[in-house]
Amino acid sequence: MSVAIVTGSAGLVGAAAVKLFAARGLDVVGVDNDMRKSFFGDAASTAWNRDLLLETVPGYRHEDIDIRDQEKIAALFKEYGKDIAIVIHTAAQPSHDWAAKDPFTDFTINANGTLVLLEAFRAHCPDAVFLNMSTNKVYGDAPNELPLIEEESRWSVAPDHRFAVHGIDETMSIDTSVHSLFGVSKAAGDLLVQEYGRYFGFKTACFRGGCLTGPAHSGAQLHGFLAYLARCAVIGTPYTIFGYKGKQVRDNLHSGDLARAFWSVFEAPRAGEVYNMGGGTYANCSVLEAIDLCEDIIGTRMD
């Protein structure tokens, strides 16, 4: 028996990982206590997706555990022990604005919760693979220091810069920038995962994503850009643009593609690796461009 433990399993990325790893023969145990509902309200609850996984993924087991609960996490890892082949950590508090309202909860989930998982991993399945869903927000506002050109519908990196076509790589520094408290808490978890890989020689990796999307996203105004925008377009809810003339550009990666990247690293893991997960210019859009695309789909103007 090979077991995959997936935290945040009812969320966008976690659910994609559950489906893929189960389809490829692993027994999947999901850990998710629907804190997204607490963060963003009833409309952002992932309970519907938890129920869908239980109905449609053969053998899927769901545990309603807070990742900060050392005792329960340790007991779960002890139960499966060396049968655990991979831990996929996608649970998080994901919002800049929410983190500023409650820094203690944000940090204990994103940093302390990651440490709880790593220690359970070290104690019970150190030969397994540990994959952490980090964020490009660990770079803070450093990308704004790149040579940017204002165009009609977006900001673009100057075409002669090495990041212009393929996007920003892992050589960008996470230092000397403004991160938001969320960016700091995620950076702390990111560094812990790297350190457990490099210090202890464990097979760990961090995936730094931008805007992730897909059919399982419970989008809200404070998190879930494309899902929330599409929902506003379809049901006629007014959509608010915050700053930058709507020309701020977001990379958009499908959760299914990300899950396949998880599998690729699972097949050939390394110690303390970091991957910027994005597609460069062909996979990004500005807020204005995304609105135009939604208006094309619904056939009318958005409010």
Tab-separated table of N, CA, C and O in Angstrom, residues 130 190-206 208 269-275:
chain	number	residue	atom	x	y	z
A	130	PHE	N	8.004	15.128	0.171
A	130	PHE	CA	7.194	16.196	0.765
A	130	PHE	C	7.133	17.357	-0.217
A	130	PHE	O	8.151	17.996	-0.508
A	190	ASP	N	7.889	28.043	3.262
A	190	ASP	CA	8.708	27.703	2.095
A	190	ASP	C	10.145	27.393	2.537
A	190	ASP	O	10.732	26.365	2.171
A	191	LEU	N	10.723	28.284	3.342
A	191	LEU	CA	12.105	28.096	3.803
A	191	LEU	C	12.247	26.863	4.691
A	191	LEU	O	13.263	26.154	4.641
A	192	LEU	N	11.239	26.600	5.524
A	192	LEU	CA	11.274	25.392	6.341
A	192	LEU	C	11.338	24.135	5.474
A	192	LEU	O	12.126	23.216	5.746
A	193	VAL	N	10.517	24.088	4.447
A	193	VAL	CA	10.493	22.915	3.572
A	193	VAL	C	11.837	22.762	2.854
A	193	VAL	O	12.377	21.646	2.734
A	194	GLN	N	12.396	23.865	2.390
A	194	GLN	CA	13.720	23.804	1.779
A	194	GLN	C	14.762	23.291	2.769
A	194	GLN	O	15.602	22.451	2.441
A	195	GLU	N	14.700	23.814	4.003
A	195	GLU	CA	15.717	23.478	4.996
A	195	GLU	C	15.632	22.014	5.416
A	195	GLU	O	16.664	21.351	5.604
A	196	TYR	N	14.425	21.485	5.562
A	196	TYR	CA	14.292	20.069	5.902
A	196	TYR	C	14.852	19.198	4.774
A	196	TYR	O	15.350	18.096	5.023
A	197	GLY	N	14.778	19.698	3.545
A	197	GLY	CA	15.385	18.971	2.444
A	197	GLY	C	16.895	19.049	2.460
A	197	GLY	O	17.596	18.037	2.347
A	198	ARG	N	17.417	20.243	2.636
A	198	ARG	CA	18.863	20.431	2.532
A	198	ARG	C	19.602	20.024	3.802
A	198	ARG	O	20.706	19.489	3.736
A	199	TYR	N	19.008	20.303	4.960
A	199	TYR	CA	19.670	19.994	6.231
A	199	TYR	C	19.616	18.504	6.536
A	199	TYR	O	20.613	17.900	6.944
A	200	PHE	N	18.432	17.920	6.358
A	200	PHE	CA	18.250	16.508	6.697
A	200	PHE	C	18.385	15.576	5.494
A	200	PHE	O	18.388	14.358	5.654
A	201	GLY	N	18.456	16.141	4.295
A	201	GLY	CA	18.548	15.313	3.102
A	201	GLY	C	17.230	14.706	2.670
A	201	GLY	O	17.205	13.732	1.910
A	202	PHE	N	16.113	15.269	3.136
A	202	PHE	CA	14.803	14.751	2.753
A	202	PHE	C	14.439	15.204	1.338
A	202	PHE	O	14.930	16.224	0.849
A	203	LYS	N	13.552	14.438	0.720
A	203	LYS	CA	13.100	14.762	-0.642
A	203	LYS	C	11.938	15.758	-0.546
A	203	LYS	O	10.788	15.369	-0.378
A	204	THR	N	12.274	17.039	-0.610
A	204	THR	CA	11.260	18.083	-0.472
A	204	THR	C	11.328	19.037	-1.655
A	204	THR	O	12.382	19.209	-2.279
A	205	ALA	N	10.192	19.677	-1.932
A	205	ALA	CA	10.146	20.680	-2.993
A	205	ALA	C	9.062	21.694	-2.691
A	205	ALA	O	8.015	21.365	-2.114
A	206	CYS	N	9.326	22.937	-3.086
A	206	CYS	CA	8.343	24.019	-2.990
A	206	CYS	C	7.920	24.439	-4.381
A	206	CYS	O	8.765	24.624	-5.266
A	208	ARG	N	6.109	27.448	-6.247
A	208	ARG	CA	5.679	28.831	-6.093
A	208	ARG	C	4.754	29.208	-7.248
A	208	ARG	O	5.202	29.459	-8.365
A	269	PRO	N	12.357	12.906	-7.398
A	269	PRO	CA	12.498	13.958	-6.383
A	269	PRO	C	13.951	14.324	-6.109
A	269	PRO	O	14.860	13.528	-6.340
A	270	ARG	N	14.134	15.549	-5.612
A	270	ARG	CA	15.442	16.009	-5.156
A	270	ARG	C	15.267	16.633	-3.773
A	270	ARG	O	14.160	16.789	-3.292
A	271	ALA	N	16.369	17.010	-3.158
A	271	ALA	CA	16.324	17.553	-1.801
A	271	ALA	C	16.291	19.083	-1.833
A	271	ALA	O	17.161	19.718	-2.423
A	272	GLY	N	15.248	19.673	-1.197
A	272	GLY	CA	15.201	21.115	-1.037
A	272	GLY	C	15.042	21.886	-2.325
A	272	GLY	O	15.590	22.981	-2.469
A	273	GLU	N	14.287	21.369	-3.268
A	273	GLU	CA	14.137	22.019	-4.578
A	273	GLU	C	13.067	23.105	-4.532
A	273	GLU	O	12.166	23.084	-3.696
A	274	VAL	N	13.189	24.075	-5.441
A	274	VAL	CA	12.204	25.157	-5.579
A	274	VAL	C	11.841	25.295	-7.046
A	274	VAL	O	12.728	25.322	-7.909
A	275	TYR	N	10.541	25.393	-7.320
A	275	TYR	CA	10.071	25.563	-8.690
A	275	TYR	C	9.103	26.740	-8.772
A	275	TYR	O	8.093	26.759	-8.066
